[in-house]
Coordinates of C-alpha atoms and ligand atoms in Angstrom, one line a residue:
X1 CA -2.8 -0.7 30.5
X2 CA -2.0 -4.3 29.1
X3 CA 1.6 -3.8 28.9
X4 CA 1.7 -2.9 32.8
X5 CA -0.5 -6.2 34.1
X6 CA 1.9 -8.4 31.3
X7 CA 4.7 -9.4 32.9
X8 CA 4.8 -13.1 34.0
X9 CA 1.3 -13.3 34.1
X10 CA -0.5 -15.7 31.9
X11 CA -3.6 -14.5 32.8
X12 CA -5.0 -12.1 30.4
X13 CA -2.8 -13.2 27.8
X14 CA -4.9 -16.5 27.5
X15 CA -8.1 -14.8 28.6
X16 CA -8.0 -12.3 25.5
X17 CA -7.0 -15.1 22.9
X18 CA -10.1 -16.7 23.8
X19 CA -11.9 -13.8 23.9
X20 CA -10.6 -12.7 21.0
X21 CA -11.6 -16.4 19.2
X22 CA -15.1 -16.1 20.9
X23 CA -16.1 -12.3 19.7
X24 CA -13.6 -11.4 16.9
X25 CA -13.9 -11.5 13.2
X26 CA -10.9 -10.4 11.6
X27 CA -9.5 -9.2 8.2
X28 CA -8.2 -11.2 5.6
X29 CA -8.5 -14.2 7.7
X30 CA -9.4 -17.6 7.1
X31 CA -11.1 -17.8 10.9
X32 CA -11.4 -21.4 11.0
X33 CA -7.3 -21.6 11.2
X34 CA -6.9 -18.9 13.1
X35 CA -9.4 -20.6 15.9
X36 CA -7.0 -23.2 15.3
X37 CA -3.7 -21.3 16.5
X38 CA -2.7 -19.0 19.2
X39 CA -3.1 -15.3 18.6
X40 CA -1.0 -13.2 19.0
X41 CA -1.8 -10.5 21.3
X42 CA 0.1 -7.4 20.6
X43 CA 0.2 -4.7 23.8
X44 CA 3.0 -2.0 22.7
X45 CA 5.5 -0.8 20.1
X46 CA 8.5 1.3 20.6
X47 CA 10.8 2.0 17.4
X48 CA 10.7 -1.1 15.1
X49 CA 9.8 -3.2 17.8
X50 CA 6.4 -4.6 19.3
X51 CA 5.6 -6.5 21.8
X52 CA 3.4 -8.8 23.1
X53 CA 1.4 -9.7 26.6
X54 CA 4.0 -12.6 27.6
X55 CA 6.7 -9.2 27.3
X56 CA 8.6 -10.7 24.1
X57 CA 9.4 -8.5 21.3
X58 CA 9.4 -8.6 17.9
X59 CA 11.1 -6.7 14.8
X60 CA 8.1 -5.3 12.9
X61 CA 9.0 -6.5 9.6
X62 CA 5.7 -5.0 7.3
X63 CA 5.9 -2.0 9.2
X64 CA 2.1 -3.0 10.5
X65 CA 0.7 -3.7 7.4
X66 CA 2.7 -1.4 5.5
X67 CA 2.5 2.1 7.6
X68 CA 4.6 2.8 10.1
X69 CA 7.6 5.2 9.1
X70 CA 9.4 6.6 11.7
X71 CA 8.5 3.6 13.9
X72 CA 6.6 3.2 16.8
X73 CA 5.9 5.7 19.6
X74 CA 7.7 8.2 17.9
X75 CA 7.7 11.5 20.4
X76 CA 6.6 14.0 18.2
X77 CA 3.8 12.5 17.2
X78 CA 2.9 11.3 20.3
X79 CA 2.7 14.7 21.5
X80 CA 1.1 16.5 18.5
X81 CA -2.2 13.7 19.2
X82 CA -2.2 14.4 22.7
X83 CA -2.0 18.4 22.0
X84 CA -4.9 17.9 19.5
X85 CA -7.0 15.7 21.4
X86 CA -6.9 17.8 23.9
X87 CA -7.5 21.1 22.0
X88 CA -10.3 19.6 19.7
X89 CA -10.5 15.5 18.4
X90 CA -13.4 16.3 16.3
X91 CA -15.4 18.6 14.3
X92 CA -17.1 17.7 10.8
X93 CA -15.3 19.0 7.7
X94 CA -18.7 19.3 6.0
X95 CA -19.4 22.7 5.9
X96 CA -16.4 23.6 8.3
X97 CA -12.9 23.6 8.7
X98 CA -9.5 23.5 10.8
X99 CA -6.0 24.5 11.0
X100 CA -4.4 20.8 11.4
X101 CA -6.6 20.1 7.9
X102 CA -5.6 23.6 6.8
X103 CA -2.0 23.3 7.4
X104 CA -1.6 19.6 6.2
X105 CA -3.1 20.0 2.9
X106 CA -0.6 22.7 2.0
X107 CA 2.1 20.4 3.1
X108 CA 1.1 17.8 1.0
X109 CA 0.5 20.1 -2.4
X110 CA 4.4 21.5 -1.5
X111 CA 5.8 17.9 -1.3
X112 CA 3.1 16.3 -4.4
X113 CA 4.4 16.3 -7.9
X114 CA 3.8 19.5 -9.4
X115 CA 0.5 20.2 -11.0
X116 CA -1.6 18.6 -8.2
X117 CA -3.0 21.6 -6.3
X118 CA -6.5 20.0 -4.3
X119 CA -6.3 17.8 -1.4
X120 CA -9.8 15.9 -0.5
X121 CA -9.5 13.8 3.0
X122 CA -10.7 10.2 3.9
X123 CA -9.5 7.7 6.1
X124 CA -7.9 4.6 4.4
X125 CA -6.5 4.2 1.3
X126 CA -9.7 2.1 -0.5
X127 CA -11.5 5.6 0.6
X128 CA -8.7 7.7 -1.5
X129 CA -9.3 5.8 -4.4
X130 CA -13.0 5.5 -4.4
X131 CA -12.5 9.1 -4.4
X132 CA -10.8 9.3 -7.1
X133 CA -12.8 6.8 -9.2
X134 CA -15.9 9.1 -8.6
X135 CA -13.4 12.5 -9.3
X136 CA -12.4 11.0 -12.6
X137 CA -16.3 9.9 -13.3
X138 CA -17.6 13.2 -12.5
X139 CA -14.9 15.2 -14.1
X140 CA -16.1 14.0 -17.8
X141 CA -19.4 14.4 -17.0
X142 CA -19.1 17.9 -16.2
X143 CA -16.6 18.7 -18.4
X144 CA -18.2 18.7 -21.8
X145 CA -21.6 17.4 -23.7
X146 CA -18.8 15.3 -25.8
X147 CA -17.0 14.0 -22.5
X148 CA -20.4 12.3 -21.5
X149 CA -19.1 8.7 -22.9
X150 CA -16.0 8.6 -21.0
X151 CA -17.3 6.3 -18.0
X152 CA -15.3 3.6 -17.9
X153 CA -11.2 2.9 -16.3
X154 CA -8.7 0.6 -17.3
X155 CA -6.8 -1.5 -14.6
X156 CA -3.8 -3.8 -14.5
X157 CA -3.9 -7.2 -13.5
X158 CA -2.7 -8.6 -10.3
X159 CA -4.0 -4.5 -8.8
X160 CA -4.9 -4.1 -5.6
X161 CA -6.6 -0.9 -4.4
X162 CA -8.8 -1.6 -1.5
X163 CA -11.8 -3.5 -0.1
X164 CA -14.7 -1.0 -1.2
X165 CA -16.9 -1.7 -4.2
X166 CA -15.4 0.3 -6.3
X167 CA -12.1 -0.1 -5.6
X168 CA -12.5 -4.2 -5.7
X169 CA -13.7 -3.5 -9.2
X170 CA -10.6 -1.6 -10.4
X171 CA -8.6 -5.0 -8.5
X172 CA -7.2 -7.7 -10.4
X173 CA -6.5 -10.5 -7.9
X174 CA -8.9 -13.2 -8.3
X175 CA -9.1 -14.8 -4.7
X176 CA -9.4 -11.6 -3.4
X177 CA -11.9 -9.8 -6.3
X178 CA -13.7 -12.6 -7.8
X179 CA -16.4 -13.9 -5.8
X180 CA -17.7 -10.4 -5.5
X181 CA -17.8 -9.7 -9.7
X182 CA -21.5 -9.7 -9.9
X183 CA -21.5 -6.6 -7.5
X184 CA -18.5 -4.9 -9.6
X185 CA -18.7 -2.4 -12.8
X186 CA -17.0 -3.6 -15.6
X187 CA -13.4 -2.8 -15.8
X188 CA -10.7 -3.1 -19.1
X189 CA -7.2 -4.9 -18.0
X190 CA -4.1 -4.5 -19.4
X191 CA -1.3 -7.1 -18.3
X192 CA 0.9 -6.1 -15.2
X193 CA 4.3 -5.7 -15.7
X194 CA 5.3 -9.0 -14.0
X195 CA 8.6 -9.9 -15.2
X196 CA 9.3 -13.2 -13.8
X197 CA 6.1 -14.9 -15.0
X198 CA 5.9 -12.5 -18.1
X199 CA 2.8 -12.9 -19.7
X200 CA 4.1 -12.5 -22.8
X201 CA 6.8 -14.8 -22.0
X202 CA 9.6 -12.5 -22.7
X203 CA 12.4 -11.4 -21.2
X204 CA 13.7 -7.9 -19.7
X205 CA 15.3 -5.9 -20.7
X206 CA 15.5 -7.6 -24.4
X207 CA 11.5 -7.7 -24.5
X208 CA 12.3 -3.2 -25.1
X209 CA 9.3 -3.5 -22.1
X210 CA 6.7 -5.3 -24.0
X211 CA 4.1 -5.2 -22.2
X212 CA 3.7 -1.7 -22.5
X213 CA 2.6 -1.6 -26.0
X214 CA 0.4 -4.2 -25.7
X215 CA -1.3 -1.8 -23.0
X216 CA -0.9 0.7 -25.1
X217 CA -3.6 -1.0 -27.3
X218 CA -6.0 -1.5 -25.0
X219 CA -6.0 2.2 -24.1
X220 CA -6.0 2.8 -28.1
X221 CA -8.9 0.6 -28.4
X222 CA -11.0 2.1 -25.2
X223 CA -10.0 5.6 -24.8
X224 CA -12.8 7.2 -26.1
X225 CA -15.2 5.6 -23.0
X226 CA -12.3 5.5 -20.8
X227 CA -12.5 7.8 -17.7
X228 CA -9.1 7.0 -16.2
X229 CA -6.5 4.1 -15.7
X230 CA -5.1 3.6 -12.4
X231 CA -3.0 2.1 -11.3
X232 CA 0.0 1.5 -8.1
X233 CA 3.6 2.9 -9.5
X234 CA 6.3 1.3 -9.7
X235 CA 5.2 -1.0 -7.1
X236 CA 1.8 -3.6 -7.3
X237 CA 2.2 -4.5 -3.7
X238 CA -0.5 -6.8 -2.6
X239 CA -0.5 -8.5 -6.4
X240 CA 3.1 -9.4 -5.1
X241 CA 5.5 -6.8 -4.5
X242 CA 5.9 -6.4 -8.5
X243 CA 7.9 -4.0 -9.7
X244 CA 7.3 -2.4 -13.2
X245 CA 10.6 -2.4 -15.1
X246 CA 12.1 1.6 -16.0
X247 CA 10.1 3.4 -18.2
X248 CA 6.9 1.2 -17.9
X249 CA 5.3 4.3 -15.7
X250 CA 5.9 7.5 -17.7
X251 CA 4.6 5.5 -20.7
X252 CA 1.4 4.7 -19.1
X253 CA 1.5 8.7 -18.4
X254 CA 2.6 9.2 -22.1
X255 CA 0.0 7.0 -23.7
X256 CA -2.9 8.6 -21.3
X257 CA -2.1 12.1 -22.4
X258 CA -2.2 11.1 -25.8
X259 CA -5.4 9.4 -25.6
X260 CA -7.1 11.7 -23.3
X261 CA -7.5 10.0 -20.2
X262 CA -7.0 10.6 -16.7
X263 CA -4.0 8.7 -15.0
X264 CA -5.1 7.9 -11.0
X265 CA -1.7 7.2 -9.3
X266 CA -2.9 4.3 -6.3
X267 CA 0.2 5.5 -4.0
X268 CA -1.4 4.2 -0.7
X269 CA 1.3 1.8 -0.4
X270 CA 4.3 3.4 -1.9
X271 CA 3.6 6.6 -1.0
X272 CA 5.8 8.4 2.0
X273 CA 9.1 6.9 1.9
X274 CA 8.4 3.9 0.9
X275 CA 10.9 3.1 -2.3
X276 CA 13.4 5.8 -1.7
X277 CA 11.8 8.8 -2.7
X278 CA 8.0 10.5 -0.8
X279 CA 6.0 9.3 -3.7
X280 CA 7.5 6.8 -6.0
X281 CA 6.2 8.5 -9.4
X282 CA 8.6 11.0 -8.4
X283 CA 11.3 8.2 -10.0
X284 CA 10.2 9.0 -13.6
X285 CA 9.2 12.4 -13.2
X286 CA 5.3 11.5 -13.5
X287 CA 2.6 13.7 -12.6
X288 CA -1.1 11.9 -12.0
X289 CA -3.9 13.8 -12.4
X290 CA -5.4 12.1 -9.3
X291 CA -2.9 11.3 -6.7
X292 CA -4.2 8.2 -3.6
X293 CA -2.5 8.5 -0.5
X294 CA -3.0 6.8 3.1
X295 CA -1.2 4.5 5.2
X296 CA 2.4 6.2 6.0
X297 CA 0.5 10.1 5.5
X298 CA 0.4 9.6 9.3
X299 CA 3.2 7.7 10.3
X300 CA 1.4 4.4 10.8
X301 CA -0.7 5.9 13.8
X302 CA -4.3 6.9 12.4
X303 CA -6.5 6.6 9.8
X304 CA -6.5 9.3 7.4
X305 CA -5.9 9.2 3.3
X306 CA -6.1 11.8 1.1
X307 CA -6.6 12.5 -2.8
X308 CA -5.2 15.1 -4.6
X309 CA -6.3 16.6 -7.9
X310 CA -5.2 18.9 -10.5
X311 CA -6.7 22.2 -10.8
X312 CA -8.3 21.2 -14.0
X313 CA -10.3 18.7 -12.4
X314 CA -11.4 20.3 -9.3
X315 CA -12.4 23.4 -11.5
X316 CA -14.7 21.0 -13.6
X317 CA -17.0 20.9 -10.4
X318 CA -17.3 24.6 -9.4
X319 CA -20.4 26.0 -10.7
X320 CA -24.1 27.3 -9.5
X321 CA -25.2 24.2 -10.6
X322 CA -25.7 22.0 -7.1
X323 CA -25.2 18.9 -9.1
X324 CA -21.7 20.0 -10.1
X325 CA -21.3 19.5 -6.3
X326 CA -18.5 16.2 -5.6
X327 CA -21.0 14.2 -3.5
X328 CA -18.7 12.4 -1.3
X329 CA -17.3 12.9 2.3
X330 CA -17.5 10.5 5.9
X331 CA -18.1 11.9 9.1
X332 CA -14.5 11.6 10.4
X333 CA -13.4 13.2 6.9
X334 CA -9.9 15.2 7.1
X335 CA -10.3 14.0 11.6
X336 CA -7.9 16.6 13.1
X337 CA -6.4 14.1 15.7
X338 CA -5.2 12.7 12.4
X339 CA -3.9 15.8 10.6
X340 CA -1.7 17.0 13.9
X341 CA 0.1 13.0 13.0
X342 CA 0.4 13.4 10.0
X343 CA 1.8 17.0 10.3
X344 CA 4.2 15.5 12.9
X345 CA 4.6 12.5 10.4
X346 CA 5.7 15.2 7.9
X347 CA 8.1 17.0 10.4
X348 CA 10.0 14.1 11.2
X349 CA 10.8 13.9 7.5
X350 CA 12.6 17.6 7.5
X351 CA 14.0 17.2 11.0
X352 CA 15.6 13.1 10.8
X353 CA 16.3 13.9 7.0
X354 CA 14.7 10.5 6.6
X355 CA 14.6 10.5 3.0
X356 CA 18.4 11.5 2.7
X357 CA 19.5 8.3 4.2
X358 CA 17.2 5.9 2.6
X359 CA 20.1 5.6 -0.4
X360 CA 22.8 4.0 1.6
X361 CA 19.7 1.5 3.3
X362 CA 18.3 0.8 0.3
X363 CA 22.0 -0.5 -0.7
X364 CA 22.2 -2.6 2.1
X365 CA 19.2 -4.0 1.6
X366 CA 19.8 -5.1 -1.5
X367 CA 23.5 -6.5 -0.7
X368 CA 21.8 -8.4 2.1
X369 CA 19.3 -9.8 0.2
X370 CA 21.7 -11.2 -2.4
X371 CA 22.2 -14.7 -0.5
X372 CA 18.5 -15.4 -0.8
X373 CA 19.0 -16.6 -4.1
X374 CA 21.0 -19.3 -3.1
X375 CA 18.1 -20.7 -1.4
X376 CA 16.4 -23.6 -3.8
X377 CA 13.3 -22.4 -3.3
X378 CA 13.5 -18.9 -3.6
X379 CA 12.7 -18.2 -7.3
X380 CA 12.6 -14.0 -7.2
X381 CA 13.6 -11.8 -5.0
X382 CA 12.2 -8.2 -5.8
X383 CA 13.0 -5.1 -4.4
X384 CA 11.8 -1.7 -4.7
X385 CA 13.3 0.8 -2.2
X386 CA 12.0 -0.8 1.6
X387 CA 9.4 -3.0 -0.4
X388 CA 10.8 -6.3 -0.8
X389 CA 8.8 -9.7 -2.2
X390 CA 10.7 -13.2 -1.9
X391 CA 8.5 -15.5 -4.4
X392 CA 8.8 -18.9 -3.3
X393 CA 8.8 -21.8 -5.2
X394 CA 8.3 -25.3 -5.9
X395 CA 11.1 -26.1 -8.5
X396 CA 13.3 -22.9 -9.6
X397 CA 14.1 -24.4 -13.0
X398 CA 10.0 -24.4 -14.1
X399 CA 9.1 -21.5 -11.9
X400 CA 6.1 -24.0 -10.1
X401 CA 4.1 -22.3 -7.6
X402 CA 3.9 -24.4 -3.8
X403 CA -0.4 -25.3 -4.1
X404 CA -1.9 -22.8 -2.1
X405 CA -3.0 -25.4 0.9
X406 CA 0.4 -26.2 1.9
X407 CA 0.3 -22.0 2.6
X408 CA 4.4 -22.1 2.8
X409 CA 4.2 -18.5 3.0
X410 CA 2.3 -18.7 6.2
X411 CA 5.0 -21.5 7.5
X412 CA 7.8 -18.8 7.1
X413 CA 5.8 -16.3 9.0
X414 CA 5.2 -18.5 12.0
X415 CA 9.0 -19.8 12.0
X416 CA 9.8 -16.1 11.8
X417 CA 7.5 -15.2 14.4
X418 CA 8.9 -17.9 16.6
X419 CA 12.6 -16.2 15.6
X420 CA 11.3 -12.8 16.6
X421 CA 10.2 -10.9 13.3
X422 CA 6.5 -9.8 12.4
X423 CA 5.8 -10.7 8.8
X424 CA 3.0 -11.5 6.9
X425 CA 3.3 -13.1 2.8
X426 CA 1.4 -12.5 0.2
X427 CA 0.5 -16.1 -0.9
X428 CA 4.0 -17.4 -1.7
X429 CA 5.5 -14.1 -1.8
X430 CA 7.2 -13.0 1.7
X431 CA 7.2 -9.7 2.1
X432 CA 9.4 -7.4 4.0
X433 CA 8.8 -4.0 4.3
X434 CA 10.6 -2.6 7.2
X435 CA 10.0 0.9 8.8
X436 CA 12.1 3.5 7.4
X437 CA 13.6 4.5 10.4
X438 CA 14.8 0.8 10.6
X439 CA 19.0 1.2 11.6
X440 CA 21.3 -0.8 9.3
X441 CA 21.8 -3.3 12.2
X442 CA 18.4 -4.0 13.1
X443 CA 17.5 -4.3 8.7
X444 CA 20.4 -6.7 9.2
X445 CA 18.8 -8.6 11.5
X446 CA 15.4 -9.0 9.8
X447 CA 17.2 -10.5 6.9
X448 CA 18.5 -12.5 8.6
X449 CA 15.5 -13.9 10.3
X450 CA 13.5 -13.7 6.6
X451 CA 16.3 -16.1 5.4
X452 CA 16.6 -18.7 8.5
X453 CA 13.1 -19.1 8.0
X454 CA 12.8 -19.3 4.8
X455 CA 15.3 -22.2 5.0
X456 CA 14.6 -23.7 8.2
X457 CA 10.4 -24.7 6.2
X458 CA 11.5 -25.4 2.4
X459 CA 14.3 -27.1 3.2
X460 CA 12.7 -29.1 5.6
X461 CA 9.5 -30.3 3.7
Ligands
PMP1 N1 -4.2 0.7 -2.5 C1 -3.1 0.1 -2.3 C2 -2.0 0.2 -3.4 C3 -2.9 -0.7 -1.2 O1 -1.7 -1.4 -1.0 C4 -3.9 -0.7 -0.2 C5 -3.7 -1.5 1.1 N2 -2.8 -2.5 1.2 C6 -5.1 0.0 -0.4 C7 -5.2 0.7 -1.6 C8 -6.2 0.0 0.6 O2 -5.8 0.7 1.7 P1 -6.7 0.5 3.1 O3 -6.4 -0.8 3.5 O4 -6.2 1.6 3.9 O5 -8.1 0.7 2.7

């Protein structure tokens, strides 16, 4: 409707920013500077593009907060949420079920890591891991008389795993998690694997990954009230686009075998596509016992997550006993609107061989990205797959952060909005995380944006 009354008319463009700034209240957002700029009023997508009111587009650069796969308006998923819509948009999953759930769920256990053989709906990815906290709870509860002390989880620093209670406890980033602590259950932390500002101060690869058997003793010293410890693989994306050296992943699944806890794999964000392969524990042949998935299980277009368990688990709540029961579920649980996307999602996969050209993508990405460090201020440039974090900083030879007021990272995202690229940073970090259906030329040309902008603010201040 919006996109049809845009063109050449200021109108409603500057009729909904105001009405946006008069009833809105939106995420993640400082509202007194957003009341101080102009928002940005998106009305359509088509591939990796969007649009906005005035009609100008814009390369979508974080895949819409880290979602869209095939990009935007794909066909066949169009056509599968019109089919279902029309056929039936609704109907609880408590106490009944349907074939887009049905279907989906056996999709999912055929592309999961072996072993993983329940799939439990939700709609976003903090729901999947609240989820999966209260799976991993429960499990040891019901499990044995001399499982009752396992309550607790252990977390890395700089985690991210939603905005739900639970979730925010298992987080590790203070200025999102720490104001809300009082409300939280206490969590233990081992150090993240962040290599550039090593807490350890050592150095990959000599360090022989460190940090792993210093988190190896905190598991030693809390397994026996440790539940589970989660955490993202490979990838801690909203702690920075961090990547964990090789290896660090299968010894957290190592060391959590051998101590007896469960290992909750947060793959909201790298899960689909995302680093190369559909779910990036696939890269060290690890197997969670509680697997988190959600924004890319439907192609960036609805909300729907899902966590999957072992059989083990799920067969520690079967019983006569009612209070074996899992006592979790939302009305829109397992939505079938959202399981016909996400069976399209899945589709696209098999029929565009997605995955099969991510190799030679991920190459150029990487080749493209290699300038970057001749920036001054680019300090790190990290890349997992399509997840891709450019630290900023200050001075490269002490590593200083830019103070958060200057927010540079927010500079580069309006100069590359101005340039025509949708991006949004993670403090200093700037992220990209293109689409994976993103063609070489148009990855090309977000780079390029990502590094005129980059240039065009530090090198200005
Ligand atoms: N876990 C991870 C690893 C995430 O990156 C995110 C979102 N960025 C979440 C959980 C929360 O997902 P949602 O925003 O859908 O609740």
């Amino acid at each position: 409707m919006w996109s049809r009354m845009k063109k050449g008319d200021r109108g409603p463009s500057e009729n909904l920013g105001s009405l946006d700034k008069k009833f809105l209240w939106h995420p993640f957002s400082q509202m007194s500077d957003w009341e101080a700029e102009e928002p940005l009023v998106i009305v359509g997508g088509e591939g990796v593009y969007l649009e906005d009111v005035q009609g100008k587009r814009y390369l979508d650069g974080v895949s819409s907060l880290w979602c869209n796969v095939h990009g935007h308006g794909h066909p066949l998923i169009v056509e599968a949420v019109s089919r279902q819509s029309q056929e039936l948009a609704h109907s609880t999953f408590l106490g009944l079920t349907h074939p887009s759930a049905i279907l989906l769920a056996e999709k999912l256990i055929g592309l999961a890591p072996e072993g993983l053989t329940r799939v439990f709906y939700s709609d976003s990815g903090a729901t999947a891991v609240e989820v999966a906290l209260k799976m991993a709870f429960q499990y040891w509860q019901q499990k044995s008389p001399q499982t009752r002390r396992k309550k607790n989880f252990i977390a890395l620093t700089q985690a991210y795993h939603g905005d739900t209670l639970g979730a925010v406890s298992v987080g590790g980033i203070d200025l999102f998690h720490e104001v809300y602590r009082p409300l939280l259950f206490h969590v233990q932390r081992a150090e993240a694997p962040y290599c550039y500002r090593c807490p350890f101060e050592k150095t990959y690869p000599e360090c022989e990954i460190f940090c792993a058997g210093e988190m190896e003793e905190v598991v030693r010293q809390h397994a026996g009230e440790t539940a589970a410890f989660i955490l993202e693989p490979i990838v801690q994306g909203a702690g920075g686009m961090i990547n964990a050296p090789p290896g660090f992943l299968s010894r957290v699944r190592k060391i959590c075998d051998e101590f007896e806890i469960l290992l909750i794999a947060d793959e909201v964000a790298t899960g689909f596509g995302r680093t190369g392969k559909m779910f990036a524990c696939e890269h060290e042949g690890v197997r969670p016992d509680l697997l988190c998935l959600a924004k890319g299980v439907t192609g960036g277009t609805l909300p729907l997550a899902a966590t999957l368990a072992t059989e083990e688990i799920y067969s520690a709540f079967l019983g006569p006993r009612e209070s074996k029961t899992f006592f979790h579920g939302h009305t829109y649980t397992g939505n079938p609107i959202a399981c016909a996307a996400a069976l399209a999602n899945l589709e696209i996969f098999e029929r565009q061989r997605t995955l099969e050209k991510m190799p030679e993508k991920i190459e150029l990405l990487c080749r493209e990205l290699k300038p970057f460090l001749d920036l001054r201020h680019v300090g790190n440039v990290r890349q997992a797959g399509f997840m891709v974090g450019i630290e900023l900083v200050l001075d490269r030879a002490s590593k200083s952060p830019y103070p958060g007021e200057g927010r540079i990272g927010h500079q580069v995202t309006l100069e590359a909005r101005r340039r025509g690229l949708i991006t949004r940073p993670l403090g200093n970090v700037i992220v990209l995380l293109p689409p994976l259906s993103t063609s070489p030329r148009e990855l090309q040309e977000m780079v390029r944006i990502t590094y005129e902008s980059i240039r065009a603010v530090t090198e200005s201040a």
